[in-house]
Coordinates of C-alpha atoms in Angstrom, one line a residue:
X1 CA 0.0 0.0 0.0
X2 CA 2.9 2.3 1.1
X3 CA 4.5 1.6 -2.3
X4 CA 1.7 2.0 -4.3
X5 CA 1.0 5.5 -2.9
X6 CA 4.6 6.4 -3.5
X7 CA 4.4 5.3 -6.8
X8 CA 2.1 7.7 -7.9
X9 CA 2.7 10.4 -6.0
X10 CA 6.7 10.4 -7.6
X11 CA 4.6 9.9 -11.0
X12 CA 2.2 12.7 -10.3
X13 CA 5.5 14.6 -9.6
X14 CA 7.2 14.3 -12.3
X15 CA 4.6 13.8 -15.2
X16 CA 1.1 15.4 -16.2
X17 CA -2.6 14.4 -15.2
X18 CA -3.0 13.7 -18.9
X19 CA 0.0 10.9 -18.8
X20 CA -1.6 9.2 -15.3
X21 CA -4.8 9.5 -16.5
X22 CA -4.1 7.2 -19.8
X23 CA -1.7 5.0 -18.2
X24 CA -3.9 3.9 -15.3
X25 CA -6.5 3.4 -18.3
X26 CA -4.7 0.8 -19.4
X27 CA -3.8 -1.1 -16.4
X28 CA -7.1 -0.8 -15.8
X29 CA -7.7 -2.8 -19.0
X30 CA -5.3 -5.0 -18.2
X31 CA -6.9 -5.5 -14.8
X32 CA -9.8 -6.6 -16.7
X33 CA -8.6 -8.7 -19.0
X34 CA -5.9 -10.5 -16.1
X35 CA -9.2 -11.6 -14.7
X36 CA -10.6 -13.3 -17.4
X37 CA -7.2 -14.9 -18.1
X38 CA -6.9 -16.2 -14.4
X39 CA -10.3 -18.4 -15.4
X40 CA -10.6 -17.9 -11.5
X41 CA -8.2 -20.8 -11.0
X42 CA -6.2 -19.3 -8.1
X43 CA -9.1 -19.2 -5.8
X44 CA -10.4 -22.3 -7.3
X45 CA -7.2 -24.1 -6.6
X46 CA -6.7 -22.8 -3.0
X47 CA -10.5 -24.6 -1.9
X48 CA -8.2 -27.6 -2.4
X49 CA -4.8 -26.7 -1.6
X50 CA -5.9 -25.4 2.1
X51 CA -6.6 -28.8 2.9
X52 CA -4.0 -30.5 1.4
X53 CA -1.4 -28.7 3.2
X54 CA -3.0 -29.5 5.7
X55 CA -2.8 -32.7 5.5
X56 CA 0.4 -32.7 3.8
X57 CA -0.8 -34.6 0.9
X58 CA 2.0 -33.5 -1.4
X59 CA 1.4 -35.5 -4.2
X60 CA -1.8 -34.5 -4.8
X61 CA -0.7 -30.3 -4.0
X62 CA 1.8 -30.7 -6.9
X63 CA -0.6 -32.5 -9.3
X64 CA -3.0 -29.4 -8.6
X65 CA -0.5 -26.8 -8.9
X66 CA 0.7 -28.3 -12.4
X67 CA -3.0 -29.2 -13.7
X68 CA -3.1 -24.6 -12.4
X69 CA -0.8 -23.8 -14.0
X70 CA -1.8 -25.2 -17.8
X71 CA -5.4 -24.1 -17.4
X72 CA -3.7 -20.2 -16.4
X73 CA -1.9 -20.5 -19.6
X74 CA -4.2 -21.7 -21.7
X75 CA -6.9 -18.7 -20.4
X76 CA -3.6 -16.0 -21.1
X77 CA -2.7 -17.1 -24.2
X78 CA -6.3 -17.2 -25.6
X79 CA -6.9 -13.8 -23.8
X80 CA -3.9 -11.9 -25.9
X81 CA -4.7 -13.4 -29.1
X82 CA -8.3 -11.8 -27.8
X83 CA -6.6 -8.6 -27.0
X84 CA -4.4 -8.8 -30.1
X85 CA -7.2 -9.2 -32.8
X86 CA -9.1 -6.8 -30.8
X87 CA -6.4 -4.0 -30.5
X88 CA -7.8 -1.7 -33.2
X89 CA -10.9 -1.1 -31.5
X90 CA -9.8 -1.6 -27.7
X91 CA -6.2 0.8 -28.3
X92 CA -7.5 3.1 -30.7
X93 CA -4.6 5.4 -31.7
X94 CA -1.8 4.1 -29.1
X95 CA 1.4 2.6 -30.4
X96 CA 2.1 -0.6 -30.6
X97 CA 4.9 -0.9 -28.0
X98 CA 2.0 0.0 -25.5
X99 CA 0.3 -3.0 -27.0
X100 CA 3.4 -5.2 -26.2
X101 CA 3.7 -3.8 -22.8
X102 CA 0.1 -4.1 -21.8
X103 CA 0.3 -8.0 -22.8
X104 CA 3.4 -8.7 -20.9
X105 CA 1.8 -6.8 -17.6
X106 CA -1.3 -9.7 -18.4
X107 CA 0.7 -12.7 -18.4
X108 CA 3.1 -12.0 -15.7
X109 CA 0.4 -10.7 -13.4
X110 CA -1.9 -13.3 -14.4
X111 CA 0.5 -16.1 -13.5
X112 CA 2.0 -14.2 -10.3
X113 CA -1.2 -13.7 -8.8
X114 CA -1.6 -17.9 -9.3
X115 CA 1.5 -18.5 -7.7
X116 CA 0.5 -15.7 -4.9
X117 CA -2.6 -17.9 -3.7
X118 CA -0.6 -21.3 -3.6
X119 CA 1.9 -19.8 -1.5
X120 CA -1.4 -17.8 0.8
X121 CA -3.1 -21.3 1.3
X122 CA 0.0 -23.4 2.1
X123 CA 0.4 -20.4 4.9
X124 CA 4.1 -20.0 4.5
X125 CA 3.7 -16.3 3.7
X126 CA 7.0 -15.5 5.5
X127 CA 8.2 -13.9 1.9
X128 CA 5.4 -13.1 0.4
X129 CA 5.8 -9.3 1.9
X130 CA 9.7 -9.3 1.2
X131 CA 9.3 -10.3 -2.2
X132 CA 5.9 -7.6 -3.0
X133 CA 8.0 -4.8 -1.0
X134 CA 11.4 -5.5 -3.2
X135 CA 9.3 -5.7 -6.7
X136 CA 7.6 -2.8 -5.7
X137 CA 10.9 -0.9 -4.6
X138 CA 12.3 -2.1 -8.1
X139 CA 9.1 -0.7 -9.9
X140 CA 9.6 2.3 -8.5
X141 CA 12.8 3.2 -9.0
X142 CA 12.8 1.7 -13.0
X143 CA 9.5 4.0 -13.0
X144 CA 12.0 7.4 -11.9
X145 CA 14.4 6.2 -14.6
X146 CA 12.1 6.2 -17.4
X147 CA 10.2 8.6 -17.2
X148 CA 13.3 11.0 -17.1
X149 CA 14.3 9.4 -20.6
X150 CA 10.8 9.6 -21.8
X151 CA 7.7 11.7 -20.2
X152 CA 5.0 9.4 -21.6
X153 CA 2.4 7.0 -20.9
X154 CA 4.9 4.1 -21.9
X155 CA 7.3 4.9 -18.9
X156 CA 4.9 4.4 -16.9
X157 CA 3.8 1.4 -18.3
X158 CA 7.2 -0.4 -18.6
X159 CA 8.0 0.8 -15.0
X160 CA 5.0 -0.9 -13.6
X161 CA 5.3 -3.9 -15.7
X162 CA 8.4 -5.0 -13.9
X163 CA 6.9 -5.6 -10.2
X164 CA 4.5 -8.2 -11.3
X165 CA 7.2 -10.3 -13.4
X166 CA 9.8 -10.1 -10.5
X167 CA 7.0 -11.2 -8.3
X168 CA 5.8 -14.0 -10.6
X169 CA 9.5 -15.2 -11.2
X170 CA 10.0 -15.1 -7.1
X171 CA 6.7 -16.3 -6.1
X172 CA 7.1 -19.3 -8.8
X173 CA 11.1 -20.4 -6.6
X174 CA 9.3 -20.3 -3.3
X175 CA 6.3 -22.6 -4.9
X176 CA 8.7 -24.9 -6.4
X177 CA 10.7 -25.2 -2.6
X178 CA 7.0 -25.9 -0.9
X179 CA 5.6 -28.5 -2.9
X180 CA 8.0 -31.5 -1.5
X181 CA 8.5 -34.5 -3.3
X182 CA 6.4 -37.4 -1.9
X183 CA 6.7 -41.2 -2.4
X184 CA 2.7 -41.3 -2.7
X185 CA 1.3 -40.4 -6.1
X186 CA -1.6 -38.6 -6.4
X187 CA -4.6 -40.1 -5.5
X188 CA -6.5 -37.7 -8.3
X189 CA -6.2 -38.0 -12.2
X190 CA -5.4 -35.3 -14.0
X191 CA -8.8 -34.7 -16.1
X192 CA -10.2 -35.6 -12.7
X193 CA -8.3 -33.2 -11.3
X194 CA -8.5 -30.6 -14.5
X195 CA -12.5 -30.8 -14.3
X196 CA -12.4 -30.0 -10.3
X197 CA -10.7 -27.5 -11.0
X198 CA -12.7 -25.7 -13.8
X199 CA -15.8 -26.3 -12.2
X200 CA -14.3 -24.6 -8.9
X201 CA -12.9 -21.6 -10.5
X202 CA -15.2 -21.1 -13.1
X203 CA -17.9 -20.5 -10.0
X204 CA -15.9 -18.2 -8.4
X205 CA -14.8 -16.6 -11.6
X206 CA -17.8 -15.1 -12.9
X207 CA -18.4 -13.1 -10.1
X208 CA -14.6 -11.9 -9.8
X209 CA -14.6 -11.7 -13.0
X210 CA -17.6 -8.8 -13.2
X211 CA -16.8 -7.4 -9.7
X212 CA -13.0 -6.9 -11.6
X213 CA -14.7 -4.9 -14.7
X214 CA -17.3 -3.3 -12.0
X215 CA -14.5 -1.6 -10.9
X216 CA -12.0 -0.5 -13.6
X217 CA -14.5 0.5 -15.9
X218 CA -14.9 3.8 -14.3
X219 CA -11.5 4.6 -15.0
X220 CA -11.6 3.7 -18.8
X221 CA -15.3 5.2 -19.1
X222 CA -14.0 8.4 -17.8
X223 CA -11.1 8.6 -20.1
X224 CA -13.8 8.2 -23.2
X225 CA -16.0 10.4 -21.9
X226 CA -14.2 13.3 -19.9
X227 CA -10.4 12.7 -21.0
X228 CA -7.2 11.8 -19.6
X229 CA -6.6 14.8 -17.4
X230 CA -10.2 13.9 -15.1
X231 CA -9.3 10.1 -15.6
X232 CA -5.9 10.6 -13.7
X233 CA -7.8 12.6 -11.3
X234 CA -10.3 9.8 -10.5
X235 CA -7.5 6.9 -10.6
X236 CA -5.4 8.6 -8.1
X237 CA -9.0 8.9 -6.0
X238 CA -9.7 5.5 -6.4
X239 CA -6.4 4.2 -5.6
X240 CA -6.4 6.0 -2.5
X241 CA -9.4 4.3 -1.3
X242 CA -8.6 0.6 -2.6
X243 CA -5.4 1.0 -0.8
X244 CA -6.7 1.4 2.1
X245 CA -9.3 -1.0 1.9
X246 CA -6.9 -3.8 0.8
X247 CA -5.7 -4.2 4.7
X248 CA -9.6 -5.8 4.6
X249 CA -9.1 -7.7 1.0
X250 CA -5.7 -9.6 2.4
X251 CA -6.7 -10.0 5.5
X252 CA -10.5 -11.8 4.0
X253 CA -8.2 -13.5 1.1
X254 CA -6.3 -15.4 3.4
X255 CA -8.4 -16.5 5.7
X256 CA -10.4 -18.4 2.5
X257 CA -8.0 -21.3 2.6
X258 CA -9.0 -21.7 6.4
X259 CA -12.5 -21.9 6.3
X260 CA -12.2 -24.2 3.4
X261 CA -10.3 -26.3 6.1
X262 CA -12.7 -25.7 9.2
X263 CA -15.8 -27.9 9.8
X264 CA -17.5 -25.7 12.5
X265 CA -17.0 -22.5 13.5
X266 CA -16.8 -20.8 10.3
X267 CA -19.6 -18.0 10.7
X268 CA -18.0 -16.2 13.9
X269 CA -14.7 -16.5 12.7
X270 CA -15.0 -14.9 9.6
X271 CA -16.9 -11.8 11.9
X272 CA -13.5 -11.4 13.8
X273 CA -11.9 -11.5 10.6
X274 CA -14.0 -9.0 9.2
X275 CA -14.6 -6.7 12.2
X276 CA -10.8 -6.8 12.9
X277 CA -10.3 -5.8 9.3
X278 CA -13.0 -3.1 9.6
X279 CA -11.3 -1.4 12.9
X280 CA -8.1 -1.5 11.4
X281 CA -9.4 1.0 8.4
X282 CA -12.3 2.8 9.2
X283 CA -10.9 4.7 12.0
X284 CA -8.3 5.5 8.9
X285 CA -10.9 6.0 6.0
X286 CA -13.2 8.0 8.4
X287 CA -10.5 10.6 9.0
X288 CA -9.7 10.6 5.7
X289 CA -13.2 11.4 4.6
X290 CA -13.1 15.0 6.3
X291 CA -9.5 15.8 4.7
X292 CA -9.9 14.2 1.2
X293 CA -9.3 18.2 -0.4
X294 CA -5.6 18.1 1.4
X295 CA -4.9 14.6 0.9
X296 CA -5.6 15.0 -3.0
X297 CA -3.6 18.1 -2.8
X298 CA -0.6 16.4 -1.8
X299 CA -0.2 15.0 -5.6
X300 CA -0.5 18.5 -6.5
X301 CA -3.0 21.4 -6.5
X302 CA -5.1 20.2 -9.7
X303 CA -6.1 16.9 -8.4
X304 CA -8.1 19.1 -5.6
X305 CA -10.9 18.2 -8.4
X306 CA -10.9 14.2 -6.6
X307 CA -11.9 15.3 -3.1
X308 CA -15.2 14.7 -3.5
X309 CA -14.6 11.3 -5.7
X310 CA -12.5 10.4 -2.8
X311 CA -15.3 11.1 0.0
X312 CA -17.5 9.0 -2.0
X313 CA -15.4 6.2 -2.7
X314 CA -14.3 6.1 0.9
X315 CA -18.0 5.1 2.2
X316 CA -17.8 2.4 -0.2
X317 CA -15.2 0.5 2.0
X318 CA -17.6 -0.5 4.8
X319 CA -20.2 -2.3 2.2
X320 CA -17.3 -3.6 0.5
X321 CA -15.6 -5.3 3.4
X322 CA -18.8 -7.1 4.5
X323 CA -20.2 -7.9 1.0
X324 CA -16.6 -9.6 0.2
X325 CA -16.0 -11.2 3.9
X326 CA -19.8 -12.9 2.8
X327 CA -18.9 -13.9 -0.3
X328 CA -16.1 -15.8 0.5
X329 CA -17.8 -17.5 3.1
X330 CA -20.6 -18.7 0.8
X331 CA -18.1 -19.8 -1.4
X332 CA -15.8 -21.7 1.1
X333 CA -19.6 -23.5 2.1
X334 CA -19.4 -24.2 -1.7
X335 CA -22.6 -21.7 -2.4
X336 CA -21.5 -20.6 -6.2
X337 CA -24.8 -19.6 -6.8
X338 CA -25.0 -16.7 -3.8
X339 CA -21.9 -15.8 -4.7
X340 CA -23.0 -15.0 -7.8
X341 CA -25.9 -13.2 -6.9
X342 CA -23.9 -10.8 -4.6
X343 CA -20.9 -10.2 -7.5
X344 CA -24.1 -9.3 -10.5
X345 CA -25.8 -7.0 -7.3
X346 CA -22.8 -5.0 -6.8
X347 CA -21.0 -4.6 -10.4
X348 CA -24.4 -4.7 -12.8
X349 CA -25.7 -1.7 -11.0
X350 CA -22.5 0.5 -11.2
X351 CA -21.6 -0.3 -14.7
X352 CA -25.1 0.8 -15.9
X353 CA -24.6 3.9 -13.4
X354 CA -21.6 5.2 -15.3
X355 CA -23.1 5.6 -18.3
X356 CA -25.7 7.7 -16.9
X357 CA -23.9 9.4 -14.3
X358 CA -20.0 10.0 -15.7
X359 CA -22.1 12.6 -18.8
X360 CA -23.8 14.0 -16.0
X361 CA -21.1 14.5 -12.9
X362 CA -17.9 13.3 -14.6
X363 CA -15.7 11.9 -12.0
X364 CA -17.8 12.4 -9.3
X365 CA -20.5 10.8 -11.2
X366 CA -18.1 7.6 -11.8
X367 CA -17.4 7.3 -7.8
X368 CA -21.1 7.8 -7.1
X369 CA -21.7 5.0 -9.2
X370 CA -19.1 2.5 -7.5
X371 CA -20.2 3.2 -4.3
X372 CA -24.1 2.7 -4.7
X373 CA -23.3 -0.6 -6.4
X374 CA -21.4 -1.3 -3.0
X375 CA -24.4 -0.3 -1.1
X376 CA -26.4 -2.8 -3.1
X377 CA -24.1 -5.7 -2.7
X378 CA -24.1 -5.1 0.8
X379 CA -27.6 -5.4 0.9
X380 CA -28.2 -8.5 -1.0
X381 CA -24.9 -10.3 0.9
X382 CA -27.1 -9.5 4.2
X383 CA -30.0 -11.1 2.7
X384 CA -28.1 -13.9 1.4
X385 CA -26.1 -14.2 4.5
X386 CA -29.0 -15.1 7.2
X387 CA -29.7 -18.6 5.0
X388 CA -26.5 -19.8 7.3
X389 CA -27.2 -18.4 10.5
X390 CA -26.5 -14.9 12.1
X391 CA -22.9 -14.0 10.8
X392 CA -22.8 -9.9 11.7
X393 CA -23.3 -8.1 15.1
X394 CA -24.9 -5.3 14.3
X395 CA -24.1 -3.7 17.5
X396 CA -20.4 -3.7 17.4
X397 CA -20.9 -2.7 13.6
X398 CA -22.3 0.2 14.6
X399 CA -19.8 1.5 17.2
X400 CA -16.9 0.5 14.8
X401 CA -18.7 3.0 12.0
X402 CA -19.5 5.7 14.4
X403 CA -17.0 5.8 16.9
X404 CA -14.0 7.2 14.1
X405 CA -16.6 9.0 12.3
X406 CA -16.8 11.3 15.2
X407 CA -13.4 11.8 16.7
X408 CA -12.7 12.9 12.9
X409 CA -15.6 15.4 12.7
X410 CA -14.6 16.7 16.2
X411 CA -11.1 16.9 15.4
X412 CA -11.5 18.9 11.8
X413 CA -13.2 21.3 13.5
X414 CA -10.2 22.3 15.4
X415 CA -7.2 24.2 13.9
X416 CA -5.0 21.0 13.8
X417 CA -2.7 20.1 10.8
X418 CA -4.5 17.6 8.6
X419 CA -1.8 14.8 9.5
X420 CA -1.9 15.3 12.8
X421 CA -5.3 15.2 13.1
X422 CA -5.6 11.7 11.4
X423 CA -3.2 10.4 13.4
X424 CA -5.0 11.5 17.0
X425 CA -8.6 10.5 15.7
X426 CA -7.1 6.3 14.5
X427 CA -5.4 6.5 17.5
X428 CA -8.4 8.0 20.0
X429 CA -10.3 5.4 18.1
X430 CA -8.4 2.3 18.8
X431 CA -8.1 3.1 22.5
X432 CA -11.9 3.7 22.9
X433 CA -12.8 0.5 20.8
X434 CA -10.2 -1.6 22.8
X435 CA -11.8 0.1 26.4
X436 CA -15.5 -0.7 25.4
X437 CA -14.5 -4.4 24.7
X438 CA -15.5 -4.4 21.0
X439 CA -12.3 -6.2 20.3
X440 CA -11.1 -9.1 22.7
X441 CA -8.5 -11.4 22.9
X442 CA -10.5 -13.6 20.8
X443 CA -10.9 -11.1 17.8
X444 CA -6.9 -11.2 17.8
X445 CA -6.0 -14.3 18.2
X446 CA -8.0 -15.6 15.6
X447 CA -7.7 -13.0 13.0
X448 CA -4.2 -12.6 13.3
X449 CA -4.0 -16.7 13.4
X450 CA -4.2 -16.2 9.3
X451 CA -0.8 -14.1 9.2
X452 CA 2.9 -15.3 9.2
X453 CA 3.4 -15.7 12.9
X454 CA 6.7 -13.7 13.0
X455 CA 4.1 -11.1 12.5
X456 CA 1.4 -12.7 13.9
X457 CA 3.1 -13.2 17.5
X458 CA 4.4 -10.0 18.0
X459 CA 1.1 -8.1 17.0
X460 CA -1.3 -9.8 18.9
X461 CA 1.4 -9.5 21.8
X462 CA 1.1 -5.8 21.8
X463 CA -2.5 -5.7 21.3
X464 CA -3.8 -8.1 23.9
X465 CA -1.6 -6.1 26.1
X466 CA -2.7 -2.5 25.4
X467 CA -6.1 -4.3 25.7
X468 CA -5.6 -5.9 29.1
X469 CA -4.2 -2.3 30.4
X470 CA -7.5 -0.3 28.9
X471 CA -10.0 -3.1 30.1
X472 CA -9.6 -5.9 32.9
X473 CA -12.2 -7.5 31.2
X474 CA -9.9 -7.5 28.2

């Protein structure tokens, strides 16, 4: 997240709106079409793999992994001869070295964010934050570099091309060291194995697949509609607010290969995965809501035009969190048709939204849009959610939203510098959540049960005992 931010803050630095706006256009398209290359086989192939390490049934993880890997490639070669023959109509008047670059960033990403959810569900995700923070590091530099040769959209584009092929190149080594040779073969057949695995992903994949293009439409409708300059403008908004709420998306995405695992239990541990997710960012987003002018100003004066974008986007991160946490429940109960239902409720509503709001309100049309889709995904998740018993308390919910929401307003009411101010309210907020008990020991142990315990250990260590100091209860 840190990375990201600095990424485009150097960019908007040191190139126009106009160059950001059409860059992140295309990595938006790429983002689109990366999905429909995946097939959905990494979260298809982590149901399984959970359980098989697990039960360290090596024989069968590497059949899995290899039977992955050939349906991946299949999906990205098919998808850039796609691409290719479509290029005329989906490029328009870019060059063709864009083209190249734009297929390279699909097919490394595609097969790095494979290898990403192998290594998530065999929980060995010791490197997986080394090897993101070096590839990013990397990006960034090449990024500085290029776009001091050449001030264009394919800088940019080359620079952030070379993160996801370290990673995939990285993330394939440490795959290759964690699926161990075993004397027992496989107890599955490989078009056994090759139809599990399509009939897995391809559930899940439909839904990803329009949540993915529900998303990084905006971006590209935009562009079309408003140009590149107000595109940049909302990118930059919209990155803001999916970086924050990916604390929630890796937090939810690796507890998947758990509940796959778990027999019992499932329902209240995904709440403590989701409501520890929530407290970590809302006291964050919320402050952020009142101080999206100066936060947008800090990638220069002109993107001032995002603030509102950003407020709007920024109450999309509740909805989000719970719609997602539910959907990957219903999936792990091996419910493809709810999930489903909740991807079409929340993407189908904001893709027909842009076209009639982006004329109308340009980019604050465009976050309007994404965020009332959220709403509506939220909504039908609920509904779908009580078919398996009570999963949210509404109560803590409720003091989780409100709580931040009003040390913010209190605080930018008071001549405080915007940083600052951010940083008492997440703080204030944490302490008063921790005092009226809405996290326990519980909450932490299990949510932070998912992560690498070299991080795991220490955290919870300093939580439990800020909590056992502000609550004897605790």
């Amino acid at each position: 997240m840190v990375y990201g931010y600095a990424f485009w803050y150097i960019l908007s630095k040191i190139t126009t709106p106009d160059v950001i706006g059409v860059s992140s256009s295309l990595i938006s398209l790429a983002v689109i079409f990366i999905s429909i290359a995946s097939i959905g086989i990494p979260i298809g192939t982590q149901r399984f793999l959970g359980k098989m390490f697990l039960e360290r049934k090596f024989g069968d993880i590497k059949l899995f992994v290899k039977t992955s890997l050939l349906i991946t490639t299949i999906g990205i070669i098919t998808c850039c001869v796609l691409l290719l023959m479509g290029k005329d109509w989906l490029f328009g008047m870019y060059a063709y070295n864009l083209i190249a670059v734009t297929v390279i960033l699909i097919a490394s990403s595609t097969i790095s964010v494979l290898f990403r959810y192998v290594i998530i569900a065999s929980l060995e995700t010791k490197k997986l934050l080394i090897i993101s923070v070096f590839s990013s590091g990397v990006k960034l530099f090449l990024t500085i570099i290029l776009l001091y040769v050449t001030t264009d959209e394919l800088g940019v584009m080359i620079g952030f091309t070379v993160a996801p092929m370290l990673t995939a190149i990285l993330f394939a080594i440490n795959v290759k060291s964690l699926i161990k040779e075993s004397p027992i073969s496989s107890s599955f057949k490989f078009i056994q194995t090759f139809r599990i695995l399509l009939r897995a992903s391809v559930a899940a994949w439909i839904p990803s697949l329009i949540d993915t293009i529900g998303g990084q439409i905006g971006t590209i409708t935009v562009l079309a509609i408003q140009g590149s300059s107000q595109a940049g403008f909302y990118f930059i908004a919209f990155q803001i607010s999916l970086g924050i709420s990916a604390v929630i998306w890796a937090l939810e995405s690796v507890t998947y290969p758990v509940l796959s695992a778990m027999s019992v239990g499932r329902n209240l541990f995904l709440w403590r995965v989701i409501k520890i997710g929530l407290v970590i960012v809302l006291p964050l987003s919320s402050s952020a809501l009142f101080y999206s002018k100066d936060i947008m100003q800090i990638f220069g004066y002109n993107y001032a035009e995002g603030s509102l974008p950003l407020q709007l986007l920024l109450l999309s991160i509740l909805p989000i969190g719970i719609a997602a946490g539910i959907s990957i429940l219903m999936y792990s109960y091996g419910s493809y048709r709810e999930v489903l239902i909740i991807g079409l409720a929340t993407s189908v509503p904001r893709i027909l939204l842009y076209f009639i709001f982006i004329p109308w309100y340009s980019i604050t049309g465009a976050a309007l849009s994404f965020t009332i889709g959220s709403i509506i995904g939220l909504i039908v998740s609920i509904i779908i959610s009580k078919r398996v018993g009570k999963i949210i308390f509404w109560k803590d919910l409720v003091l989780i939203f409100f709580i931040p929401i009003l040390f913010a307003f209190l605080l930018s009411n008071l001549n405080i510098h915007f940083i600052a101010s951010i940083l008492i309210s997440v703080i204030l907020s944490y302490i008063l959540l921790l005092k009226l008990q809405i996290i326990n020991k519980n909450d932490v142990t299990d949510s932070f049960a998912v992560l690498p315990s070299n991080i795991a250990t220490p955290l919870s260590g300093i939580v439990n005992k800020i909590g056992s100091k502000l609550n004897k209860n605790y």
